[in-house]
mmCIF file of C-alpha atoms and ligand atoms in Angstrom:
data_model
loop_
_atom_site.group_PDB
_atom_site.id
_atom_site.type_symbol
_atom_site.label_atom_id
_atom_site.label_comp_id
_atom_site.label_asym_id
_atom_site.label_seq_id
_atom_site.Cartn_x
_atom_site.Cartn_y
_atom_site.Cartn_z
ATOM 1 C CA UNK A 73 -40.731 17.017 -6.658
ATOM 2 C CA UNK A 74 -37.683 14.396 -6.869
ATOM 3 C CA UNK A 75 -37.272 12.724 -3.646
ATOM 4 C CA UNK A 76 -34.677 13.947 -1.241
ATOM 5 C CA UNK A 77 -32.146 10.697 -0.154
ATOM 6 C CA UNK A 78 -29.656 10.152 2.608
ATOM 7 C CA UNK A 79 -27.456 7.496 1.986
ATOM 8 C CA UNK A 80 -25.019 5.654 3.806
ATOM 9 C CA UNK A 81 -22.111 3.861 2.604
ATOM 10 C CA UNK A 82 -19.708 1.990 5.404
ATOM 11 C CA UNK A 83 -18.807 -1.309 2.802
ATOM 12 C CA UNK A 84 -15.385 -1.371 3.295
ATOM 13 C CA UNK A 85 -12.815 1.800 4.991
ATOM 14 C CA UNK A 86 -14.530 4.974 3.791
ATOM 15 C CA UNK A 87 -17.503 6.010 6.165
ATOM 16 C CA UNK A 88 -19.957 8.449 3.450
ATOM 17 C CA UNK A 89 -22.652 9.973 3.607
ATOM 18 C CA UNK A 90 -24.653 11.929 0.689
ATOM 19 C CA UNK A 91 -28.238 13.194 0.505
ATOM 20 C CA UNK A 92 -28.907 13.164 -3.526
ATOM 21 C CA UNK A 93 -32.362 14.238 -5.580
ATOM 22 C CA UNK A 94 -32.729 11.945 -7.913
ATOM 23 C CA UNK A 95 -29.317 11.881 -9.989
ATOM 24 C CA UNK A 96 -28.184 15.299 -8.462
ATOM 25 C CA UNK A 97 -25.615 15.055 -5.650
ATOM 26 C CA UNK A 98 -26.557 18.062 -3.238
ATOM 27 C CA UNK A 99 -23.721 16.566 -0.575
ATOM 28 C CA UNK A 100 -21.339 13.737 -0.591
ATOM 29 C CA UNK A 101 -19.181 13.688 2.843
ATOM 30 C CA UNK A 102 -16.589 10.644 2.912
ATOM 31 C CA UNK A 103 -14.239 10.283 5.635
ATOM 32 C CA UNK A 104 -11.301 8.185 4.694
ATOM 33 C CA UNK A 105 -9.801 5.744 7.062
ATOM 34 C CA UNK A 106 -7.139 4.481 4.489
ATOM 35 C CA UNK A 107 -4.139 5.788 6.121
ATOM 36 C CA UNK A 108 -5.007 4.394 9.601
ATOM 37 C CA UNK A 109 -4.900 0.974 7.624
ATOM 38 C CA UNK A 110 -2.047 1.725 5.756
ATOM 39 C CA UNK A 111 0.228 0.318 8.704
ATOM 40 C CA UNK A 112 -1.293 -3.272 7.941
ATOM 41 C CA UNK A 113 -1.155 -3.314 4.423
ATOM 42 C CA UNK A 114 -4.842 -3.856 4.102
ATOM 43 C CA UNK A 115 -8.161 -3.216 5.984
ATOM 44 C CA UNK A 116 -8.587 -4.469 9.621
ATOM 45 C CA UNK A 117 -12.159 -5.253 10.140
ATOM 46 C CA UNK A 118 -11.859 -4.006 13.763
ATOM 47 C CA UNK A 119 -10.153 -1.116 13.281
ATOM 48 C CA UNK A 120 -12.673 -0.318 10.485
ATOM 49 C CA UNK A 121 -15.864 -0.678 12.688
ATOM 50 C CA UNK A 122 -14.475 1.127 15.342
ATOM 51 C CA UNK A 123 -13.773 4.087 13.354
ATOM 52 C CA UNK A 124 -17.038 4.121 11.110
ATOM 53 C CA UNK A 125 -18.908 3.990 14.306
ATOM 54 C CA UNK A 126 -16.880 7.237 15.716
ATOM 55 C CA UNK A 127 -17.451 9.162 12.357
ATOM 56 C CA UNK A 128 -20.852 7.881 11.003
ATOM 57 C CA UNK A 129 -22.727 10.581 13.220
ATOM 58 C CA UNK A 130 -20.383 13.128 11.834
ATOM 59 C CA UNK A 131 -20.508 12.634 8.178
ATOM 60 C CA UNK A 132 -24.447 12.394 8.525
ATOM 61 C CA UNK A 133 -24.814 15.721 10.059
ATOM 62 C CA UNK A 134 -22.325 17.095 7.507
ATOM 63 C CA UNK A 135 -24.009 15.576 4.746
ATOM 64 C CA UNK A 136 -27.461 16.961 5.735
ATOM 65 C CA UNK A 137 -25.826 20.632 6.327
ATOM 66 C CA UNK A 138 -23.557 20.088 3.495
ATOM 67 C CA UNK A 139 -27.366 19.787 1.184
ATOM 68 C CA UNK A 140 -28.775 22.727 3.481
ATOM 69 C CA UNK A 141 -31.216 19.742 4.695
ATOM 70 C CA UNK A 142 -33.130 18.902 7.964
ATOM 71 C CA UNK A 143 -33.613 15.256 8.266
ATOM 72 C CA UNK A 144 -38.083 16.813 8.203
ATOM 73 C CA UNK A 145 -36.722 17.521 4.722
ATOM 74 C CA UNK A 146 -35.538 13.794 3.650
ATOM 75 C CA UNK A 147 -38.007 11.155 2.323
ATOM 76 C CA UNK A 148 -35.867 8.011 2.510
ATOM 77 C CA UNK A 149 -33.310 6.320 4.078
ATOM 78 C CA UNK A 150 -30.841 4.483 1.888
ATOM 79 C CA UNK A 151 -27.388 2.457 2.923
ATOM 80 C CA UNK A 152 -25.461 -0.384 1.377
ATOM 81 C CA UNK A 153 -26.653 -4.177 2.349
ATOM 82 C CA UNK A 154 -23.624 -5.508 0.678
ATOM 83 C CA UNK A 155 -21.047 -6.733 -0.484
ATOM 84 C CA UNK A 156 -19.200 -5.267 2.398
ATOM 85 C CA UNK A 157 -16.513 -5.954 4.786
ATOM 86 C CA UNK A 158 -19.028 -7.760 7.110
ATOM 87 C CA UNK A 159 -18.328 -5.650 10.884
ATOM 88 C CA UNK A 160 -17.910 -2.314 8.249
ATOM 89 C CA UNK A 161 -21.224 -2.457 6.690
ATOM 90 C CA UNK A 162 -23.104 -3.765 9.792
ATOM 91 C CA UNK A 163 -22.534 0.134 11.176
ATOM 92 C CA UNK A 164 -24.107 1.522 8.597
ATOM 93 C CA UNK A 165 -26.781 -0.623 8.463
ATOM 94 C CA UNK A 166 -27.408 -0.102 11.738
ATOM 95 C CA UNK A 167 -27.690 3.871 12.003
ATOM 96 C CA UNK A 168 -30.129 3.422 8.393
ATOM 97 C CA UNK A 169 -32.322 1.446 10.613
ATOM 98 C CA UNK A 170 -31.969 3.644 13.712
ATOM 99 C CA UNK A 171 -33.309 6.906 11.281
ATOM 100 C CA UNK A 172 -35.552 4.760 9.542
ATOM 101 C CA UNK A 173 -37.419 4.339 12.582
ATOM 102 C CA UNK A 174 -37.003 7.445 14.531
ATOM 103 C CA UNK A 175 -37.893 9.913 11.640
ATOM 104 C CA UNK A 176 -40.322 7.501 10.356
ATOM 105 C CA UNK A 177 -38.008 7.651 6.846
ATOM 106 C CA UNK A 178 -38.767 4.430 4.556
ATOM 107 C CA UNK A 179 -35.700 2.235 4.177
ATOM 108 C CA UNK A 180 -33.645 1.323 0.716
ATOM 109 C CA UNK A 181 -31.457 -1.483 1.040
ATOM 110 C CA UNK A 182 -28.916 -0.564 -1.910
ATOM 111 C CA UNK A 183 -26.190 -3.518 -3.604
ATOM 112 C CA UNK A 184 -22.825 -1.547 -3.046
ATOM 113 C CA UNK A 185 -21.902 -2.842 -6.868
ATOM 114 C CA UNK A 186 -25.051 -1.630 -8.328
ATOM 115 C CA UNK A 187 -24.022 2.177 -6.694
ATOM 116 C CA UNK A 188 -20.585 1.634 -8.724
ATOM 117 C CA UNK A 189 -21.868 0.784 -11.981
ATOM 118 C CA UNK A 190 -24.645 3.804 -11.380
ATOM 119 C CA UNK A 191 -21.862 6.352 -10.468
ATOM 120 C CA UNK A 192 -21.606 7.731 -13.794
ATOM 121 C CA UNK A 193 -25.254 8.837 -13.633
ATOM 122 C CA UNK A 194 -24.497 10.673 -10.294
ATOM 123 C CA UNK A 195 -23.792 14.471 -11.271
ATOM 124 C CA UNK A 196 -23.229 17.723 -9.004
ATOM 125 C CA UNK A 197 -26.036 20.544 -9.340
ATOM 126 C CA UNK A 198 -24.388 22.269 -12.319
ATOM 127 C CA UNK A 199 -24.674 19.378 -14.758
ATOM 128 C CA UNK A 200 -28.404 17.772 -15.828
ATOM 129 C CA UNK A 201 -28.549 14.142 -16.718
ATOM 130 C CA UNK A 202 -30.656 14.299 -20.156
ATOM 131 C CA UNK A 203 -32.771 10.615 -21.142
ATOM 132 C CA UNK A 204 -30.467 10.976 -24.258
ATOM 133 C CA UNK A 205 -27.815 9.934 -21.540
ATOM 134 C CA UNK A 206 -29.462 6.618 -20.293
ATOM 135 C CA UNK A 207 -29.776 4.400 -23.309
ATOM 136 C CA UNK A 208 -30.254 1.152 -22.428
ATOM 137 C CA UNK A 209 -29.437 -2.074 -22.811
ATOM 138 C CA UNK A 210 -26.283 -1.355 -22.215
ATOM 139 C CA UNK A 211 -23.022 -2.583 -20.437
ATOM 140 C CA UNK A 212 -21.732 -1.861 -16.761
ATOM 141 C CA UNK A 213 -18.431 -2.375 -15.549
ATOM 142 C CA UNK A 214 -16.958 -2.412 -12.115
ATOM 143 C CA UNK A 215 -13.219 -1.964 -11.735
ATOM 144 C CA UNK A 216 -12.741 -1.616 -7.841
ATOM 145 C CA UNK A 217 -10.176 -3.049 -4.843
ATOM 146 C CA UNK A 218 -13.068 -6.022 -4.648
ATOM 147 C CA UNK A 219 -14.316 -6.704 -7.581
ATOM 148 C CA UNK A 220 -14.052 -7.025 -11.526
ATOM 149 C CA UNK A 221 -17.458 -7.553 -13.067
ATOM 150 C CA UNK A 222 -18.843 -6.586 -16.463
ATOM 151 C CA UNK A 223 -22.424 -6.976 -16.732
ATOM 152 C CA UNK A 224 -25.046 -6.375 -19.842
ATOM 153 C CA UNK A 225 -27.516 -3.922 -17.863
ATOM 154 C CA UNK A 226 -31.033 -4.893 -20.199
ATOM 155 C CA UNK A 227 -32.745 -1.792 -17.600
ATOM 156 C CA UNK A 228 -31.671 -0.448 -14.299
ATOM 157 C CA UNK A 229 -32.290 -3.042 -12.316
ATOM 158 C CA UNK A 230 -31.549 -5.748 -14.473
ATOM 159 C CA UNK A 231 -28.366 -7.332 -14.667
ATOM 160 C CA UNK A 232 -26.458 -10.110 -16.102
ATOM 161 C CA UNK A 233 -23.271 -10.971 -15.349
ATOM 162 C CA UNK A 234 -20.805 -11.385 -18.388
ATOM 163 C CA UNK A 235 -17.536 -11.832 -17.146
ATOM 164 C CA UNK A 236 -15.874 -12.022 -13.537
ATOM 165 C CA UNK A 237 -12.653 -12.506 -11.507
ATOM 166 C CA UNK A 238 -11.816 -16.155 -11.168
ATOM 167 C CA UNK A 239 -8.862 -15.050 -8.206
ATOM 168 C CA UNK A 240 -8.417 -11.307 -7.492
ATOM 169 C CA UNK A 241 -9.979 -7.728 -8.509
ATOM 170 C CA UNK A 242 -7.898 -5.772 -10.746
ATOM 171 C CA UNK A 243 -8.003 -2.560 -7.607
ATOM 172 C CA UNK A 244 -6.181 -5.797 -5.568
ATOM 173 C CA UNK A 245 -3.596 -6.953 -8.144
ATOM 174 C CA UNK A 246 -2.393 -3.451 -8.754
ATOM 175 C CA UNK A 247 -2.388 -2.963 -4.688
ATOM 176 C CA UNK A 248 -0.442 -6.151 -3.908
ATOM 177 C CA UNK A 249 2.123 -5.021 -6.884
ATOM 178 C CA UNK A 250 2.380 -1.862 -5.383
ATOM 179 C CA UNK A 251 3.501 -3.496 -2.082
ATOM 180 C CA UNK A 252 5.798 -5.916 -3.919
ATOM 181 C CA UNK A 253 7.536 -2.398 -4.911
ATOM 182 C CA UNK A 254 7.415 -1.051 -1.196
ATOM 183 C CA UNK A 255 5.101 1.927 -2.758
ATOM 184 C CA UNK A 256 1.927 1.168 0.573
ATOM 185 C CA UNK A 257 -1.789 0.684 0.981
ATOM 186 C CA UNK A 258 -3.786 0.719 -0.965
ATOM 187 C CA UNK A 259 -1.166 1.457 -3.497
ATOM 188 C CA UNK A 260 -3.351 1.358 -6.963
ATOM 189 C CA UNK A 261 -2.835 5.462 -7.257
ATOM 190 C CA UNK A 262 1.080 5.538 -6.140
ATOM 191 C CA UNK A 263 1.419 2.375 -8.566
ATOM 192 C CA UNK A 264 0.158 4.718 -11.290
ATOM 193 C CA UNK A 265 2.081 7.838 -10.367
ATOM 194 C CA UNK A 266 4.857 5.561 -10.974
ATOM 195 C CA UNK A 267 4.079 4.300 -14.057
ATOM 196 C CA UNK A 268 3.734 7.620 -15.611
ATOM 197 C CA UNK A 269 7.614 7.501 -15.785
ATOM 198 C CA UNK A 270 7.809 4.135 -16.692
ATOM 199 C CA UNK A 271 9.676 2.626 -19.891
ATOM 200 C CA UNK A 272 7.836 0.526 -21.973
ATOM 201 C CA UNK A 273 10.327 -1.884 -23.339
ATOM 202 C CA UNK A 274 12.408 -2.604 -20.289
ATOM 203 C CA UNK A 275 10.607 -5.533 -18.986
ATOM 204 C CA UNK A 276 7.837 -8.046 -20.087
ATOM 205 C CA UNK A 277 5.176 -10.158 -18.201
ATOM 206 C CA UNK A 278 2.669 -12.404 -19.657
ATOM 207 C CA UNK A 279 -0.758 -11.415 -20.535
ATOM 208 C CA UNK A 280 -3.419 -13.559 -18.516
ATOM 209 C CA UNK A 281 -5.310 -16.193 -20.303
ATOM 210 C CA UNK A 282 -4.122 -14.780 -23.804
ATOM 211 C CA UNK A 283 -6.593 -16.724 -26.588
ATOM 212 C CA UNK A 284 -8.938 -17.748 -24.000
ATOM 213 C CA UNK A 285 -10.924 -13.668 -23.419
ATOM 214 C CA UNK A 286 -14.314 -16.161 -25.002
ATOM 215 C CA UNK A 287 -13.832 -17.850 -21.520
ATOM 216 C CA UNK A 288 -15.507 -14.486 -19.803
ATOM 217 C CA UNK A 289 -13.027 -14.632 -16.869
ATOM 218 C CA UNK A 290 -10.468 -12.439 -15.555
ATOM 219 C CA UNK A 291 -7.289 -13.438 -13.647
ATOM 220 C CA UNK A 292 -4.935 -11.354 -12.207
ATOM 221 C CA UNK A 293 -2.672 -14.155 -10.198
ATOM 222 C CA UNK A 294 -0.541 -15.746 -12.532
ATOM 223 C CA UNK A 295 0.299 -12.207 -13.385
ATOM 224 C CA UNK A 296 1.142 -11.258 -9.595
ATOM 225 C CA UNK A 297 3.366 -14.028 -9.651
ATOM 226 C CA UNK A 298 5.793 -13.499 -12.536
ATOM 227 C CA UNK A 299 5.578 -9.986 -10.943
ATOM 228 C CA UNK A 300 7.060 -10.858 -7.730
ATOM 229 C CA UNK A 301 9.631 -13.498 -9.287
ATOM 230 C CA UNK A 302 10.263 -10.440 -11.650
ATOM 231 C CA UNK A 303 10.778 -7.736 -8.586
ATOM 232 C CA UNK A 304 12.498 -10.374 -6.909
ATOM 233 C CA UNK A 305 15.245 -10.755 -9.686
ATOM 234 C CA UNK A 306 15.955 -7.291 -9.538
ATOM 235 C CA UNK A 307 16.466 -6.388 -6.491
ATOM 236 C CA UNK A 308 19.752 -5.335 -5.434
ATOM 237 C CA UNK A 309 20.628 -5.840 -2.148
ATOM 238 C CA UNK A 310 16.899 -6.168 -1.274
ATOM 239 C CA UNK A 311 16.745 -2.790 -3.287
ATOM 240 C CA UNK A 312 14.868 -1.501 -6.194
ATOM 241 C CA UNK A 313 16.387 1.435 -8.256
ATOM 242 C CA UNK A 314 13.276 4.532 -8.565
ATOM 243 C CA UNK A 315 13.570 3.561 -12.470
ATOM 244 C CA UNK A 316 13.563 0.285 -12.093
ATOM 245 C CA UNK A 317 10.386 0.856 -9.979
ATOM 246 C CA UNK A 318 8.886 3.354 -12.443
ATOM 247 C CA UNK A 319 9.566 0.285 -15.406
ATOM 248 C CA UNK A 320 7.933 -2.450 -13.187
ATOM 249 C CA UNK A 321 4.794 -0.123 -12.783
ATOM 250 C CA UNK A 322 4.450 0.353 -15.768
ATOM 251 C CA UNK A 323 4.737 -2.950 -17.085
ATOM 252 C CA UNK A 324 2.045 -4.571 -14.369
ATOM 253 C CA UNK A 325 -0.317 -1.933 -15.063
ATOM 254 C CA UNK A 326 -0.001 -2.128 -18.761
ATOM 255 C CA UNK A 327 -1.180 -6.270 -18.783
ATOM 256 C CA UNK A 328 -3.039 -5.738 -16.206
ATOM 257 C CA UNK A 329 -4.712 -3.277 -18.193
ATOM 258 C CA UNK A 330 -4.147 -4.890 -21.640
ATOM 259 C CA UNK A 331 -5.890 -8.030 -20.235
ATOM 260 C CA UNK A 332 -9.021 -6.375 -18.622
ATOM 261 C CA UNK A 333 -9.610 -4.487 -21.993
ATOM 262 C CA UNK A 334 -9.292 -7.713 -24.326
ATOM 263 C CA UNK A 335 -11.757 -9.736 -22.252
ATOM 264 C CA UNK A 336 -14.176 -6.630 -22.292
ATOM 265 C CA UNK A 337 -13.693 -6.439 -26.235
ATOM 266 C CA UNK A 338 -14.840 -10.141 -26.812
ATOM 267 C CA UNK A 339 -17.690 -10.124 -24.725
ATOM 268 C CA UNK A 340 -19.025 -6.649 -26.222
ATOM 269 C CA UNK A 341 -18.620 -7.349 -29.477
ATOM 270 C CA UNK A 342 -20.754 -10.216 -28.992
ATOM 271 C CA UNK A 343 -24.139 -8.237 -27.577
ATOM 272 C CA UNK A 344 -25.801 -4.919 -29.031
ATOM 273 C CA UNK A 345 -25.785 -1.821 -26.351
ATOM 274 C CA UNK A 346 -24.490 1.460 -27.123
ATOM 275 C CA UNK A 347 -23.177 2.774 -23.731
ATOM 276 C CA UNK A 348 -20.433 1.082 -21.479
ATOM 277 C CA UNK A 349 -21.136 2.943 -17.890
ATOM 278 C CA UNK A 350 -17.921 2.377 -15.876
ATOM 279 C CA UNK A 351 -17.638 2.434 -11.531
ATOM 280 C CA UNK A 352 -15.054 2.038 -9.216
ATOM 281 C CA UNK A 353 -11.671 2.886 -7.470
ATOM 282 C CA UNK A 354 -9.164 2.158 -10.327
ATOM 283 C CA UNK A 355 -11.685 4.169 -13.061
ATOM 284 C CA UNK A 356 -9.619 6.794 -11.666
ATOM 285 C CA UNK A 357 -6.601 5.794 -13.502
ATOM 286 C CA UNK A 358 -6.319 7.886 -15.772
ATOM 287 C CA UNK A 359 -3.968 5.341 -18.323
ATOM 288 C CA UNK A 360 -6.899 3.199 -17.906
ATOM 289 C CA UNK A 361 -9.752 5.666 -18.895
ATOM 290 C CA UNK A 362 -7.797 6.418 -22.561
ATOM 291 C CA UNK A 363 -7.577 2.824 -23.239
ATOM 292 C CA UNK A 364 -11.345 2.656 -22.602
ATOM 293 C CA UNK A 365 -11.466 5.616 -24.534
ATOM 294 C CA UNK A 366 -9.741 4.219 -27.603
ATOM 295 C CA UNK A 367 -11.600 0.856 -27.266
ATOM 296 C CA UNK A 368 -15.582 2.435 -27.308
ATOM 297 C CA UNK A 369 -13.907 4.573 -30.210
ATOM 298 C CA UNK A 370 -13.068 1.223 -32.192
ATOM 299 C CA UNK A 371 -16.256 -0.451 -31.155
ATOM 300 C CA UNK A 372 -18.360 2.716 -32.272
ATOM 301 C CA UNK A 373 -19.998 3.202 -28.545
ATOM 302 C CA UNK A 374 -19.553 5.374 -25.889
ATOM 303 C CA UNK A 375 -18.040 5.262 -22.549
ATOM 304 C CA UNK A 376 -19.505 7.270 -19.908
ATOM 305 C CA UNK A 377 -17.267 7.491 -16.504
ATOM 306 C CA UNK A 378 -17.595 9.183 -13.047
ATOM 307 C CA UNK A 379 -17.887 12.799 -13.065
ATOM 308 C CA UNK A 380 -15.160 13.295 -10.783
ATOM 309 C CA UNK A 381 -12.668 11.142 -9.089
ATOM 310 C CA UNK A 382 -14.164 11.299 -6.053
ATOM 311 C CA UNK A 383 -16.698 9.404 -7.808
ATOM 312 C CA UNK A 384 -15.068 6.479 -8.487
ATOM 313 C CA UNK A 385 -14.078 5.222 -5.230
ATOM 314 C CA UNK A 386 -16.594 4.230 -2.402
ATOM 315 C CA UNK A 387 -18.800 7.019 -1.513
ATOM 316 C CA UNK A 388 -22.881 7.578 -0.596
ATOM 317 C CA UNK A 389 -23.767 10.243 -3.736
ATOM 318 C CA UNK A 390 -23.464 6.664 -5.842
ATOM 319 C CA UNK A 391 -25.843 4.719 -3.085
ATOM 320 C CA UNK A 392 -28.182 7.760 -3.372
ATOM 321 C CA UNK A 393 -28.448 7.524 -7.087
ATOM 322 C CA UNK A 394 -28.925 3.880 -6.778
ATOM 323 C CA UNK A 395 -31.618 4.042 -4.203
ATOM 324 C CA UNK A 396 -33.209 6.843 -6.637
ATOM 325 C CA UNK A 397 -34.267 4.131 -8.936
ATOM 326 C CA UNK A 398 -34.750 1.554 -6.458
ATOM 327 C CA UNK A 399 -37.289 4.092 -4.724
ATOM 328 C CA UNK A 400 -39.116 4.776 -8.801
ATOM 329 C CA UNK A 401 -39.680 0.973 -9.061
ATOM 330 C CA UNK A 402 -41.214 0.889 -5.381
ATOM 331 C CA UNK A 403 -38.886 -1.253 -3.738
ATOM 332 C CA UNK A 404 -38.874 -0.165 -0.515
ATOM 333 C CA UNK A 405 -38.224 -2.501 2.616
ATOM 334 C CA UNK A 406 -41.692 -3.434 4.147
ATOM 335 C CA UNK A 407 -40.052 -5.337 7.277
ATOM 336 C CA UNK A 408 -36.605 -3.818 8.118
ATOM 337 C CA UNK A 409 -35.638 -6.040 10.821
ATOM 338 C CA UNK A 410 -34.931 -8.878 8.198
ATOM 339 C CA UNK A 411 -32.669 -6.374 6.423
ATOM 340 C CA UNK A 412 -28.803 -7.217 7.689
ATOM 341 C CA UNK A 413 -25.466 -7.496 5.667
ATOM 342 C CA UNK A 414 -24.723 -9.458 2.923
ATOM 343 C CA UNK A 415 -20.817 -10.070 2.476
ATOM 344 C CA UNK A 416 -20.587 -11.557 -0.232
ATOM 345 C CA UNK A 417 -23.906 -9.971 -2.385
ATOM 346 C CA UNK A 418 -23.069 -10.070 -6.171
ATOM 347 C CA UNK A 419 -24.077 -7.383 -9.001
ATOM 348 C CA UNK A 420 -26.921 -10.338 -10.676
ATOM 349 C CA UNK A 421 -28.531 -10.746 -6.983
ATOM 350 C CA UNK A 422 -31.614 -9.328 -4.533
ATOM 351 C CA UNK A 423 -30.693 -10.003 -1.190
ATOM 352 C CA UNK A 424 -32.201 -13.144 0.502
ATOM 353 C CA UNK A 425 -35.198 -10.963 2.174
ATOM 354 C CA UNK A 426 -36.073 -9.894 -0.808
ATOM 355 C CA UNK A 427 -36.785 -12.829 -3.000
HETATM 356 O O1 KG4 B 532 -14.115 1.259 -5.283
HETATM 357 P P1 KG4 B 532 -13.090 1.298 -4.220
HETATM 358 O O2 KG4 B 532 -12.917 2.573 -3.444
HETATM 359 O O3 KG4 B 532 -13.316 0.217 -3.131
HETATM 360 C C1 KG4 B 532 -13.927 -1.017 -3.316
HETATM 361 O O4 KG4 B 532 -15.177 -1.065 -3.374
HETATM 362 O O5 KG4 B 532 -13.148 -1.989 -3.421
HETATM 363 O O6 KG4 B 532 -11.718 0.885 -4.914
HETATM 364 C C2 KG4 B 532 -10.499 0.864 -4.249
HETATM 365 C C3 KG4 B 532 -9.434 0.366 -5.232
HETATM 366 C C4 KG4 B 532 -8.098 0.100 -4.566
HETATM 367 O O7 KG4 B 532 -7.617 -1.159 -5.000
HETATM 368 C C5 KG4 B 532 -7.233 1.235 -5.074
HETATM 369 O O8 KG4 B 532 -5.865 0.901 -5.160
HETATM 370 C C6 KG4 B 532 -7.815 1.464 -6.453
HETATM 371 O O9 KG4 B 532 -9.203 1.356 -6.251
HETATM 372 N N1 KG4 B 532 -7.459 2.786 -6.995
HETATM 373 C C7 KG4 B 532 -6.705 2.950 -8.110
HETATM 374 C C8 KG4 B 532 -6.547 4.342 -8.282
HETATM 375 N N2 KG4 B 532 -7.213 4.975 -7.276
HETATM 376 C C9 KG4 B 532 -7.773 4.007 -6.497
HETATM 377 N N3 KG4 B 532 -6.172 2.058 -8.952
HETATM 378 C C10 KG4 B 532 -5.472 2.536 -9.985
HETATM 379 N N4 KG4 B 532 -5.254 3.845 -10.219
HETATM 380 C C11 KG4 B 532 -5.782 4.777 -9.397
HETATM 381 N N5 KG4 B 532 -5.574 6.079 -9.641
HETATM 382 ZN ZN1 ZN B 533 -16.550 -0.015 -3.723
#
């Protein structure tokens, strides 16, 4: 019998909660505090804590009934250790420890980045995840509001990092452009909405580090500065046109976009693995997921993506599948009270208790 798993996920301004069974999501509650933010144009650590501590009993008991699941039923207790918003992930932690030792559940201390580039795996009780699926070595990429990290994956577990942001996340770029264009927070999904009308030859940025994708780097400022020098030049008044919007959407997102694929190209080409598993909150793009599309097809490998949208952004179903493999290799926490956050915990690293 697959073990049952709650998981936690409080990283950043979603509190989740999911109980999984293996790769099989039976529930995945998240509780979005996004437009509470939205006022500040990004995430207030405060405000964040405050509210995952109001909803993180909630989501918990609606996860569990969600699965039809008594916590008698569960046989571990995962959450994310990190990288997190430091106060944010600190509540989850906390209530994973707090059922850890009042059901006597064991404890899986889960790398918020490896439950991103595992999301693909993580499928509702309709669909079956066949070994065919999980060929391996094989690459993982994260595309999220933190972080931009392709890795070669040589076994779940395992990974090595092959290129990384040197400034910001791709899921950050497209939300400060989005705020350059008065579209709000976190903007990445309006940005695209946008772009769907957009022209393509109306404007023109420059591509980051064109003739230097060997370097195995990503950078995303330069390009947020021509953008706002760009926005700037148009405005009107202080005003933007809704086409001239659309156009600048569409041109950000397109090098943005352009960029991120070239750098993935050169550093792929390089190492042999069939299967590129993609995670994160601007996966959902769908402009971005056919230019994966067409780049597996001209590299002869396959992409495989989040089941649903859902999916992409933070949530606990990923954690849970995660934890699933953590739990098959055995490692458990044998002393919890040296498990705490870990900020600034990166896709190639254990966390310091663990070593
Ligand atoms: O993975 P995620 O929920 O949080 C982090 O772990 O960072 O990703 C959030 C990011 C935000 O930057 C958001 O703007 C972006 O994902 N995002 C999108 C879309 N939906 C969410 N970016 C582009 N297109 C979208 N449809
Ligand atoms: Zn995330």
């Amino acid at each position: 019998m697959t073990l049952s798993i709650l998981a936690i996920d409080t990283s950043c301004d979603e509190t989740s909660a999911a109980v999984t069974q293996g790769t099989t999501i039976l529930s995945n509650i998240i509780w979005s505090q996004a437009s509470l933010h939205a006022k500040w144009g990004g995430v207030l650590p405060s405000l964040a804590q405050r509210k995952h501590r109001q909803r993180i009993d909630w989501v918990i008991s609606r996860a569990l009934k969600a699965a039809n699941k008594k916590m008698t039923d569960i046989d571990a207790v995962a959450v994310t250790v990190g990288p997190c918003l430091a106060v944010a992930g600190q509540v989850g932690i906390q209530k994973a420890k707090e059922i850890s030792i009042k059901h006597h559940k064991p404890f899986l201390a889960v790398n918020h980045l490896e439950g991103h580039v595992l999301s693909p795996l993580a499928l509702p009780k309709s669909k079956r995840l066949t070994k065919k699926q999980l060929p391996f070595p094989a690459f993982g990429l994260v595309v999220s509001g933190g972080h931009t990290d392709l890795v070669k994956i040589k076994q779940i577990g395992q990974y090595q990092l092959l290129a990384t942001t040197q400034d910001d996340a791709l899921g950050e770029a497209l939300d400060k452009a989005a705020r350059m264009l008065g579209l709000g927070y976190p903007g990445g999904a309006i940005l695209e909405k946008m772009a769907r009308k957009g022209k393509d030859n109306k404007y023109s940025l420059p591509l980051p580090m064109s003739g230097r994708e060997s370097e195995g780097r990503f950078s995303y400022s330069g390009l947020k500065t021509a953008m706002w020098k760009l926005t700037e030049s148009e405005k009107k008044n202080g005003f933007l046109r809704k086409s001239q919007i659309e156009n600048l959407a569409w041109v950000f997102q397109d090098k943005a976009f352009e960029h991120l694929i070239r750098v993935i190209k050169y550093q792929i080409q390089k190492e042999p693995a069939k299967t590129l598993l993609v995670g994160g909150g601007v996966v959902a793009n769908t402009e971005l997921r056919k230019r994966l599309r067409q780049m597996v097809k001209e590299l002869n490998l396959r992409v495989c993506l989040p089941y649903s949208k859902r999916l992409c952004t933070d949530n606990a179903a990923m954690i849970g599948v995660a934890a699933y493999f953590k739990a098959k290799r055995g490692e458990y926490e044998k002393e919890i009270n040296k498990v705490e956050r870990v900020p600034r915990l990166s896709l190639d690293q254990t966390p310091p208790w663990s070593d």
